[in-house]
Short mmCIF file of C-alpha atoms in Angstrom, two decimals:
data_model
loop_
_atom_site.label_atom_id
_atom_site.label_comp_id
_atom_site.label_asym_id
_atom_site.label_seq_id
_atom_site.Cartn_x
_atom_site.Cartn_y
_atom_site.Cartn_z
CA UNK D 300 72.03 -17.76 -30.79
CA UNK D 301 71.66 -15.65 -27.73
CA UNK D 302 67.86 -14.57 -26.55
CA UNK D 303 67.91 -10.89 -25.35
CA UNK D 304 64.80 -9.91 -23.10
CA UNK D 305 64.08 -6.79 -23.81
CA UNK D 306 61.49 -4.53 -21.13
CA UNK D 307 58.44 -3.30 -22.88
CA UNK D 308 57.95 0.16 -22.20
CA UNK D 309 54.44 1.20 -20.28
CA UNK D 310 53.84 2.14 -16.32
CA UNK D 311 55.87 1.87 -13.65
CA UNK D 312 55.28 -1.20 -11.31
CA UNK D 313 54.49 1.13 -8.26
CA UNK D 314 51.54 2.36 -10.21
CA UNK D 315 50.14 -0.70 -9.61
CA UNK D 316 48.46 -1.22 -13.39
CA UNK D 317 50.17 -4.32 -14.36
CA UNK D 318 53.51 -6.23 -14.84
CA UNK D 319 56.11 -5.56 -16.95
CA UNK D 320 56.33 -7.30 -20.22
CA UNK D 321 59.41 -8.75 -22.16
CA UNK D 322 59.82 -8.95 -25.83
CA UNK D 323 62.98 -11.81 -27.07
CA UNK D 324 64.93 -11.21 -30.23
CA UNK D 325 67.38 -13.46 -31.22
CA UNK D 326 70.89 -12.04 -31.72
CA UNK D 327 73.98 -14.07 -33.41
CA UNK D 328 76.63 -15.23 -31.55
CA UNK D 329 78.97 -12.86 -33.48
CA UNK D 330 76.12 -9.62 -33.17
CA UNK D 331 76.06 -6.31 -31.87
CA UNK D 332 73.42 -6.75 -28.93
CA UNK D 333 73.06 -2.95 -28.79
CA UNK D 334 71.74 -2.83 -32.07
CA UNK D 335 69.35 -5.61 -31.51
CA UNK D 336 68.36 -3.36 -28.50
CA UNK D 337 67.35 -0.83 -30.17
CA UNK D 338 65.81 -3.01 -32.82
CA UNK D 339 63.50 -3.99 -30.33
CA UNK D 340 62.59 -0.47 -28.81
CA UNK D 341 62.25 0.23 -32.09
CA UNK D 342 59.24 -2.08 -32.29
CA UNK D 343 57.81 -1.24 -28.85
CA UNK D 344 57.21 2.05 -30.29
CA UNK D 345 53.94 1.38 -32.42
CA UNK D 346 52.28 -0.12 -28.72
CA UNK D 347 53.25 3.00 -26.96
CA UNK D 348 50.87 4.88 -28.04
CA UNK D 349 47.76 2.31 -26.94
CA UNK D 350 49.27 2.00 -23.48
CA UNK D 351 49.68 5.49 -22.80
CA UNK D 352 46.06 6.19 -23.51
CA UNK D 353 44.59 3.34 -21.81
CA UNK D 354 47.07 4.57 -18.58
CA UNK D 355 45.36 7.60 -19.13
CA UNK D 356 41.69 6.24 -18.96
CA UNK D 357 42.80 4.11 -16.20
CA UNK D 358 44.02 6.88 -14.07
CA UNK D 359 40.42 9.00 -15.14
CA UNK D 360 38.32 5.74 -13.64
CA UNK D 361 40.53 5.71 -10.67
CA UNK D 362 40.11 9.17 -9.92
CA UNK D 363 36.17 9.28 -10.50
CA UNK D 364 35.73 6.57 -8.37
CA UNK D 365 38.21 7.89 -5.70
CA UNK D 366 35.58 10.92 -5.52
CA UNK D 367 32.50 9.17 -5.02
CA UNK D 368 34.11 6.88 -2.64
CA UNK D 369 32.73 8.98 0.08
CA UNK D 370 29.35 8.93 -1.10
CA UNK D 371 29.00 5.22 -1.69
CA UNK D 372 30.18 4.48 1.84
CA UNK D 373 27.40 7.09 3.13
CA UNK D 374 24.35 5.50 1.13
CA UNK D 375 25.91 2.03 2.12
CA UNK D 376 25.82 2.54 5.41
CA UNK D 377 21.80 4.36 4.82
CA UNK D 378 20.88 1.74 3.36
CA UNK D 379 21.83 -0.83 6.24
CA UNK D 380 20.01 1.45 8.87
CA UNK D 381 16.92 1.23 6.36
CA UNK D 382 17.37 -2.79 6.06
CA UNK D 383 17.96 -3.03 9.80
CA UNK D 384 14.70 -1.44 10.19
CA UNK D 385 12.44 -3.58 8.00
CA UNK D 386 14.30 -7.18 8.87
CA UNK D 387 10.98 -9.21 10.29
CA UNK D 388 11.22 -11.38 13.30
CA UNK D 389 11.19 -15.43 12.64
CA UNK D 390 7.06 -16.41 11.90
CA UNK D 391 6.96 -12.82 10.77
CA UNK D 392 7.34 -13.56 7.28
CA UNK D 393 4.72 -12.44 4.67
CA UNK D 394 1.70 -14.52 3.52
CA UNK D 395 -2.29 -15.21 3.48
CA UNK D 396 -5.17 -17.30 4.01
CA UNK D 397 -3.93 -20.13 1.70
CA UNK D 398 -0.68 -19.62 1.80
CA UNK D 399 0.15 -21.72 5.02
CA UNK D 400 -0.25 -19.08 7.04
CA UNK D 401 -2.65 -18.51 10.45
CA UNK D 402 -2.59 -15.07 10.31
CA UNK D 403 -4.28 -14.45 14.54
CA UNK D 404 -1.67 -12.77 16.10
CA UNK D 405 1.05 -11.84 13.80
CA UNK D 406 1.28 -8.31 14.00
CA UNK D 407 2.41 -6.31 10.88
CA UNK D 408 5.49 -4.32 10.64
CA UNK D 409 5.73 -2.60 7.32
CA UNK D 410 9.34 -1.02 6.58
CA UNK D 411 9.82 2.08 8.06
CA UNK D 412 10.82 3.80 4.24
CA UNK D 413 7.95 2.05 3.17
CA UNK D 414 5.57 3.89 5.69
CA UNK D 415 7.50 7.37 5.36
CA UNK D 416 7.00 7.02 1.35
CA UNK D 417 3.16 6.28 2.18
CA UNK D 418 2.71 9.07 4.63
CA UNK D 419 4.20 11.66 2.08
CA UNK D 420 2.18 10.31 -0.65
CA UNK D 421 -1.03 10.87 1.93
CA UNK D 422 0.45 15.06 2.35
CA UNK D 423 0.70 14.97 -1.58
CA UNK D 424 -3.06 14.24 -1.86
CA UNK D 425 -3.74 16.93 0.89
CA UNK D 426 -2.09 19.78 -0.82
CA UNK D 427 -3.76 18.64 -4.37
CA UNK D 428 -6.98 18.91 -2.81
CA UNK D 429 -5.85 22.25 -0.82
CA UNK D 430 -4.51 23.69 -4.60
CA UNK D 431 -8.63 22.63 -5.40
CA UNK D 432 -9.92 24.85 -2.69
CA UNK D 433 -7.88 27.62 -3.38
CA UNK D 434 -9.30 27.83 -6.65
CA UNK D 435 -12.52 27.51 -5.23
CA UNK D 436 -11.97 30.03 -3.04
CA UNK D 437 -10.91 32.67 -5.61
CA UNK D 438 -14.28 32.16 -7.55
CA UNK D 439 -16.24 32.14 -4.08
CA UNK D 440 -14.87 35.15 -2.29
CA UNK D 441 -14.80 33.79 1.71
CA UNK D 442 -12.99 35.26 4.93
CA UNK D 443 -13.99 31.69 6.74
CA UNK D 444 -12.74 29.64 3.80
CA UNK D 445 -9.77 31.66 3.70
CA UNK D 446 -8.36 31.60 7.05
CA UNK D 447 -9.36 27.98 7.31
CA UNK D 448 -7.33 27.22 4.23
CA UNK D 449 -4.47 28.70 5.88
CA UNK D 450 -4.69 27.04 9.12
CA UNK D 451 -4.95 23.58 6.72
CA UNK D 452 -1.62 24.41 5.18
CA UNK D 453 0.19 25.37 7.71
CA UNK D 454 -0.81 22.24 9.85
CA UNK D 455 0.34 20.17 6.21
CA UNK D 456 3.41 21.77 6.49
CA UNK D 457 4.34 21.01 10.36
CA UNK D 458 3.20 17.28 9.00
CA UNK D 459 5.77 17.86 6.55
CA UNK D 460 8.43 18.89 9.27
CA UNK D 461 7.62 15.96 11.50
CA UNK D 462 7.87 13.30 8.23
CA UNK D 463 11.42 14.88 7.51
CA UNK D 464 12.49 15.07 11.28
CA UNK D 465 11.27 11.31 11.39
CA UNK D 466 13.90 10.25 8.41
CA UNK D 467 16.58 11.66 9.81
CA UNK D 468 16.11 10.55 13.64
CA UNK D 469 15.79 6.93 11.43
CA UNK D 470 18.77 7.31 9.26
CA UNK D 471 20.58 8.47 12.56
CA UNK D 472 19.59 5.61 14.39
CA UNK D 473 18.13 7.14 17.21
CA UNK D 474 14.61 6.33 17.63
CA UNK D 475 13.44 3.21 19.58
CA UNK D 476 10.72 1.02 18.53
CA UNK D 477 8.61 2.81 21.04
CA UNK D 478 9.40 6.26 20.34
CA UNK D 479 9.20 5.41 16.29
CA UNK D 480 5.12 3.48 17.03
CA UNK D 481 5.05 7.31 19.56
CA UNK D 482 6.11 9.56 16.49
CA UNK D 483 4.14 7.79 13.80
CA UNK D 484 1.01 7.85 16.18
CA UNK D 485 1.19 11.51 16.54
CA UNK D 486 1.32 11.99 12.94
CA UNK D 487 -1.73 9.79 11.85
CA UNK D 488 -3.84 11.04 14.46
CA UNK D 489 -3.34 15.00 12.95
CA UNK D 490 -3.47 13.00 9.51
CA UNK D 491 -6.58 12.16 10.76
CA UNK D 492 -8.31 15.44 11.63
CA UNK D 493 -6.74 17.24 8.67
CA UNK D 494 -8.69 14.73 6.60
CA UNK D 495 -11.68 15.14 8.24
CA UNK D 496 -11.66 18.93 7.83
CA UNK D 497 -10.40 19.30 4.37
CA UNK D 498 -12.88 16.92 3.67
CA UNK D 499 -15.77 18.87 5.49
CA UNK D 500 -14.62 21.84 3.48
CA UNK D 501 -14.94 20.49 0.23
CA UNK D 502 -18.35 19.00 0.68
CA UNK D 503 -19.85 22.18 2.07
CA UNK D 504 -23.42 21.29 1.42
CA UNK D 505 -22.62 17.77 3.86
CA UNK D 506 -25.67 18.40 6.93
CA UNK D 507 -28.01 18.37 3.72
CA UNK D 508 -27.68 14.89 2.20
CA UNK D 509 -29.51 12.15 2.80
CA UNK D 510 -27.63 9.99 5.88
CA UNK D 511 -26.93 6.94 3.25
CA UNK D 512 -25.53 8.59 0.04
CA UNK D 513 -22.36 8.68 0.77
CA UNK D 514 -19.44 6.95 -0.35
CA UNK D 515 -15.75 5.83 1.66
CA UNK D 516 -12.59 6.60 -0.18
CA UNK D 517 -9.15 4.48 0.43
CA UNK D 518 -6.85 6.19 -2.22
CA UNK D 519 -3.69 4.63 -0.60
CA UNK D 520 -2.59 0.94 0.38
CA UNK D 521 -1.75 1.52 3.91
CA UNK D 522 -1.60 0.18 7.04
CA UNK D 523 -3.53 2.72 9.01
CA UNK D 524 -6.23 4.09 6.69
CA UNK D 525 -9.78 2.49 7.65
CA UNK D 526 -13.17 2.60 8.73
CA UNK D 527 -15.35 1.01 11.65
CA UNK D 528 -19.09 -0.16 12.32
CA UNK D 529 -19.61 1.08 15.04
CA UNK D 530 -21.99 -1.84 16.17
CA UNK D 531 -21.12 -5.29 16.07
CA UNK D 532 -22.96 -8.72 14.42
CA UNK D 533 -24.94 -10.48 16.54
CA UNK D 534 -24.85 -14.36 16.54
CA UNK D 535 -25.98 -15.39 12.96
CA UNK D 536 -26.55 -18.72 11.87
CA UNK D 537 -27.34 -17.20 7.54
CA UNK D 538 -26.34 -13.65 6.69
CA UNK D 539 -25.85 -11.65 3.45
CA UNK D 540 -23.73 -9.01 3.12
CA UNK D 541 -24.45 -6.36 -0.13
CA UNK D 542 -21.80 -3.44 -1.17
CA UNK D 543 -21.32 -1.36 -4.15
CA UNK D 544 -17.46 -1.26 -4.72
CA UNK D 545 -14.99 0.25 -6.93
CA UNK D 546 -11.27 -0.38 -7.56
CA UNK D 547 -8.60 -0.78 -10.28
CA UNK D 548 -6.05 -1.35 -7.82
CA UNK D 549 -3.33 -4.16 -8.76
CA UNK D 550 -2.36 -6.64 -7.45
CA UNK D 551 -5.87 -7.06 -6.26
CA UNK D 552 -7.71 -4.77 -4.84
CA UNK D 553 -7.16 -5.96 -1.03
CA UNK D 554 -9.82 -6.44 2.03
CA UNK D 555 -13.20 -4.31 1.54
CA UNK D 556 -14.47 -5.64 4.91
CA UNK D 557 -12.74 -7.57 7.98
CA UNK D 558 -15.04 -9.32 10.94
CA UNK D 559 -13.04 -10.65 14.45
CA UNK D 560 -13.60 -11.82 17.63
CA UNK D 561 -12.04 -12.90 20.39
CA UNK D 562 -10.10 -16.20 20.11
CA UNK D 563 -10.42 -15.73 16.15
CA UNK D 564 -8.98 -12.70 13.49
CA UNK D 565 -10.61 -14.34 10.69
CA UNK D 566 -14.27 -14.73 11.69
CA UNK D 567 -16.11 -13.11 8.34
CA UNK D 568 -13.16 -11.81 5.92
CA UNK D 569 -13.77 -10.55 2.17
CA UNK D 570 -10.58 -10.31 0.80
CA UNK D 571 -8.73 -10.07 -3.10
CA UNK D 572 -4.92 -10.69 -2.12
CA UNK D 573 -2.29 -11.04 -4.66
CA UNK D 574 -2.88 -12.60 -8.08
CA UNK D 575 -5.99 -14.78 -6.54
CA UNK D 576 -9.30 -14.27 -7.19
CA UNK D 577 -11.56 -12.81 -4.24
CA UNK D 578 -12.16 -14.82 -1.42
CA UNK D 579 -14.85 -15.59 1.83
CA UNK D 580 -13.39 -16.58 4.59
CA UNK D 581 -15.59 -18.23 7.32
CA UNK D 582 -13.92 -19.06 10.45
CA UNK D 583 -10.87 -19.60 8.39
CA UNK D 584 -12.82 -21.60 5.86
CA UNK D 585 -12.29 -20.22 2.19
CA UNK D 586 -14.42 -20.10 -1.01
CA UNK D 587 -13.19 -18.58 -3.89
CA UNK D 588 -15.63 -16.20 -5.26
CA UNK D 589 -16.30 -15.67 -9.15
CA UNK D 590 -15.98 -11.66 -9.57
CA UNK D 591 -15.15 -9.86 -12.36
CA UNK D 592 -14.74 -6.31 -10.67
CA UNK D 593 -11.28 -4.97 -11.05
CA UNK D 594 -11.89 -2.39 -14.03
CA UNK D 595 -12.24 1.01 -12.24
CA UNK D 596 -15.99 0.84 -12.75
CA UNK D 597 -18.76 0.34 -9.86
CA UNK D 598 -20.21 -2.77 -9.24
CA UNK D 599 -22.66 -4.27 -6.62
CA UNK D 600 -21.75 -7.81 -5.07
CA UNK D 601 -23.41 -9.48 -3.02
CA UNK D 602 -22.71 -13.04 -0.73
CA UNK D 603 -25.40 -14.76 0.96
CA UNK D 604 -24.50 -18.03 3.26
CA UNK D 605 -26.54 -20.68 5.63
CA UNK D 606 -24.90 -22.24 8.44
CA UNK D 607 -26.67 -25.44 6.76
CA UNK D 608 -24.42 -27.68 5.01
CA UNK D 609 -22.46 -24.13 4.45
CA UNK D 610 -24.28 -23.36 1.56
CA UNK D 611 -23.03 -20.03 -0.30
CA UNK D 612 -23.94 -17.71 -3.10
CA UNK D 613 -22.70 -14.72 -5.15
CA UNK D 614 -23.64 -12.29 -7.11
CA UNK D 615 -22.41 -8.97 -9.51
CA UNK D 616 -24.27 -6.43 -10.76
CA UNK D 617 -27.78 -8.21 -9.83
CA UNK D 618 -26.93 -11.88 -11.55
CA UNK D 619 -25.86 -14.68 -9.57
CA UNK D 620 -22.16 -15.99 -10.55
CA UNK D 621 -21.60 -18.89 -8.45
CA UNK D 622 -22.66 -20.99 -5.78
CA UNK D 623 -21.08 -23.77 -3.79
CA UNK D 624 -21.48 -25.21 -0.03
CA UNK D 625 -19.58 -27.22 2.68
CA UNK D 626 -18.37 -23.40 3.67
CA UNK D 627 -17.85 -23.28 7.42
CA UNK D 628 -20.95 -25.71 7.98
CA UNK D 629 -23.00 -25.40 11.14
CA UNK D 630 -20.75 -22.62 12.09
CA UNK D 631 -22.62 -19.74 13.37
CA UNK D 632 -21.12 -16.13 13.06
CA UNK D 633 -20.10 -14.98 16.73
CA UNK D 634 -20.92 -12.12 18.07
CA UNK D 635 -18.92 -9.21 20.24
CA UNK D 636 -16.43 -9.13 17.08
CA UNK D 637 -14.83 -5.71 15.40
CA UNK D 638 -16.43 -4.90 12.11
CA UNK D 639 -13.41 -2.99 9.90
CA UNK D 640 -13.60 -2.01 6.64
CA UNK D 641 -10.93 -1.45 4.18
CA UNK D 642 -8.35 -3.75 5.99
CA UNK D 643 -7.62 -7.51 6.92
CA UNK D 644 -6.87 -7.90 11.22
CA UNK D 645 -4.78 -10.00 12.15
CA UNK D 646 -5.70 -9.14 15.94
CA UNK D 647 -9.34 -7.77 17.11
CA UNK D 648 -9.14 -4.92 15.86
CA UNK D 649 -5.89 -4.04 14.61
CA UNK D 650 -2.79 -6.02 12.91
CA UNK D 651 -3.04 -4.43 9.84
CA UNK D 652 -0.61 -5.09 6.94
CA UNK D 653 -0.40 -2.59 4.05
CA UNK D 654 -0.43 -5.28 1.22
CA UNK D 655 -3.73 -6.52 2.62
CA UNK D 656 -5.03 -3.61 2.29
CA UNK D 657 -8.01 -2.18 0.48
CA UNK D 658 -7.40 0.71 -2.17
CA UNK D 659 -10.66 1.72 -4.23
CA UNK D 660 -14.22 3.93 -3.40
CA UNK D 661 -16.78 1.55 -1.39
CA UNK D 662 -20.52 2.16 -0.65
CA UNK D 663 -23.78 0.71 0.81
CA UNK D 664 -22.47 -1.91 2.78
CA UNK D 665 -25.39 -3.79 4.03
CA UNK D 666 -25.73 -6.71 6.38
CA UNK D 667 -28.71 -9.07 7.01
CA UNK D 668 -29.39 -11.59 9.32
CA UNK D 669 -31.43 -13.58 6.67
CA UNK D 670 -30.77 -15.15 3.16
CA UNK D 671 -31.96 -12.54 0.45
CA UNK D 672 -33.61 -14.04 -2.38
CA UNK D 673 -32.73 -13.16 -5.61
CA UNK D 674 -35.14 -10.57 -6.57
CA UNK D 675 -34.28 -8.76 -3.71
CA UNK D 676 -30.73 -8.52 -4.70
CA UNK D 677 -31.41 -7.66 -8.08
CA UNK D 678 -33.47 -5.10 -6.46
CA UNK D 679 -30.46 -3.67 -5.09
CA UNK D 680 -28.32 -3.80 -8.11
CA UNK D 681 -30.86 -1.83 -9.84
CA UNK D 682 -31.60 0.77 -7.47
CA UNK D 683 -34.94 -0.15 -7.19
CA UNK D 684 -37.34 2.50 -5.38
CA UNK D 685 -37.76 -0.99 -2.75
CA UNK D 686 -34.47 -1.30 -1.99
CA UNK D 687 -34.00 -2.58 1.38
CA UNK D 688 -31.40 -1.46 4.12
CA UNK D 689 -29.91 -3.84 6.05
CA UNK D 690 -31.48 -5.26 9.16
CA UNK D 691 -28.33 -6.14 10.86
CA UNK D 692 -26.16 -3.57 9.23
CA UNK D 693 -27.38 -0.44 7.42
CA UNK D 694 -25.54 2.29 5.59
CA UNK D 695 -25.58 5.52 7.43
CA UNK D 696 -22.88 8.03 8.07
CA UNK D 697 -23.48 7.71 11.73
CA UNK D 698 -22.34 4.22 12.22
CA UNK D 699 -18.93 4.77 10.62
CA UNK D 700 -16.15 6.38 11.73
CA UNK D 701 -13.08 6.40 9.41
CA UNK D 702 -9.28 6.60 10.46
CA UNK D 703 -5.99 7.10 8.74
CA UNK D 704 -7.20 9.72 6.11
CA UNK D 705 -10.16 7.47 4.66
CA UNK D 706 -12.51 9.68 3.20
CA UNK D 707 -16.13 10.18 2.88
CA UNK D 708 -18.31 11.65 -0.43
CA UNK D 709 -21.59 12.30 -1.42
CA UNK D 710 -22.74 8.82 -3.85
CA UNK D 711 -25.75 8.04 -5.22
CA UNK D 712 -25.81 4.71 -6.71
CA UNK D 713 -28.35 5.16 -9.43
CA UNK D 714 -26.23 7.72 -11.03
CA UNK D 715 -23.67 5.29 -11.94
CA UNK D 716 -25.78 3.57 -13.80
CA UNK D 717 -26.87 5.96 -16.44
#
């Protein structure tokens, strides 16, 4: 017998879509090999179909992907710059109190997309609210409220400017680390004011409130939304420390308060990080505390601690929850510290870091120098007509000042409990 290979017909090798393929028939030594030649052609013919249309498709992919070529190597080369710019320096990496991690001195350096997406999240909030006045003004006829409207939205809309300006000198590579902290200074300092004023506008009535009936607002978890005391603690050897608090925020609801000295970022810390349950932190000493508080609903808490043997309680909503001791004993609270509330420092005063953050409404934070028993806390709880203020500490607009776009509203605690 002689074995003819016959060529398969389909694409040209230069096409680059595959090699060629041979078919054998077996021809007698006494055959016609052009008839077994086109026996086999003959045969080829029921695959050329198939291979026709799947050169066709083939050619289709190629040329779809030969047109978004371009535009894959563009976001490629985005998303580089953007990885570039959120890469954290060695013993920068994320953690907590817990978590191996002694968190004095490591200064926080969100992603920069990260803080542009939180910044135009903050502008969204600021033209809801403005699309709130408006209405308000329609039904309440004003020239003042007006023109100050105007003067809000245009100043949203140079924010707006800046934000996009800021992405692009990013994406372009041409901002330094100092003229990126420069830029994103500018912009949460007008943040700032516009929040105050929008804020002044919508209350109206604000001069005529009582100084304590007011709540703080954190609608965002950012790094640069907050609010100080503008006093300090004193030396304490027992203190307890009374809020009312709401927040729904997951993974927990971040750091309603922060205390620091010199020499020590973690002095007095109240913090829900994570998937773990909230937390005291004394000196760097941790107790876990037994709240229930995450549903969107107010609550009142309250901690109370002795430098003796460390000795802590807790309570929600009036009723102790837990109790425990060996917490920081014979430790007194220092004094000369920052008082923050709404983030977690990692330096006096500063180091923020956005997932530490505290994202719900807060109220009546109270400090005492002094165990409260628990009648007095239930007093609290209950908005009893002998309610006490804090000795240390007391609620009153005019020892906070708020950055970042914190807010503040009218609250009155006893209305939450109807």
């Amino acid at each position: 017998l002689l074995l003819l290979l016959l060529p398969l017909p389909g694409p040209a090798l230069g096409q680059g879509l595959g090699q060629t393929r041979f078919v054998c028939t077996s021809v007698p030594l006494d055959g016609d090999v052009c008839a077994a030649s086109a026996l086999g052609t003959g045969s080829a013919e029921e695959l050329k179909g198939t291979v026709l249309q799947l050169r066709e498709t083939v050619l289709q992919q190629k040329e779809t992907i030969m047109n978004q070529k371009e535009t894959i190597r563009e976001l490629t080369a985005k998303l580089g710059r953007c990885e570039s710019q959120s890469v954290l320096e060695p013993g920068e990496a994320k953690g907590r109190k817990g978590f191996a991690k002694n968190t004095m001195g490591d200064l926080s350096r969100p992603p920069a997309a990260e803080t542009l997406s939180q910044l135009g999240q903050t502008l969204q909030s600021l033209k809801t609210r403005l699309e709130n006045l408006e209405q308000f003004s329609r039904m309440n006829s004003s020239s003042q409220t007006n023109n100050l409207k105007d003067i809000l939205q245009n100043k949203i809309d140079d924010l707006e400017k800046q934000v996009l300006s800021r992405v692009n000198s990013l994406e372009e590579g041409k901002l330094s680390p100092r003229n990126e902290s420069e830029e994103r200074g500018k912009i949460e300092s007008t943040l700032t004011s516009l929040h105050q004023r929008i804020s002044d506008l919508e209350k109206g009535q604000k001069d005529n409130r009582p100084p304590d009936r007011f709540q703080l607002t954190f609608p965002l978890r950012t790094n640069y939304m907050y609010a100080k005391v503008k006093k300090s603690l004193p030396e304490m050897y027992a203190f307890s420390i009374c809020m009312w608090i709401k927040s729904s925020a997951s993974p927990g609801m971040g750091t309603p308060f922060s205390y620091a000295v010199p020499g020590q970022a973690n002095e007095l810390v109240l913090i829900e990080w994570g998937n773990n349950p909230m937390e005291i932190l004394i000196n760097d000493k941790v107790a876990k505390l037994p709240f229930a508080i995450n549903d969107g609903k107010w609550h009142h808490i309250c901690v109370t601690w002795t430098t003796r043997d460390g000795v802590w309680e807790a309570y929600q909503d009036g009723t102790q929850t837990g109790n425990g001791e060996n917490l920081a004993p014979y430790h007194p609270i220092k004094p000369q510290g920052v008082l923050v509330l709404g983030q977690e420092q990692d330096t006096l005063g500063g180091g923020f870091d956005a997932t530490q953050a505290f994202v719900g409404e807060l109220a009546h934070f109270n400090v005492w120098d002094r165990k409260l028993s628990p009648g007095e806390v239930y007093g609290l709880a209950t908005c009893s007509s002998k309610a006490l203020a804090g000795n240390v500490i007391a609620w009153a607009e005019s020892n906070i000042d708020i950055y970042g776009g914190a807010t503040k509203w009218t609250f009155e605690a006893c209305r939450q409990l109807n």
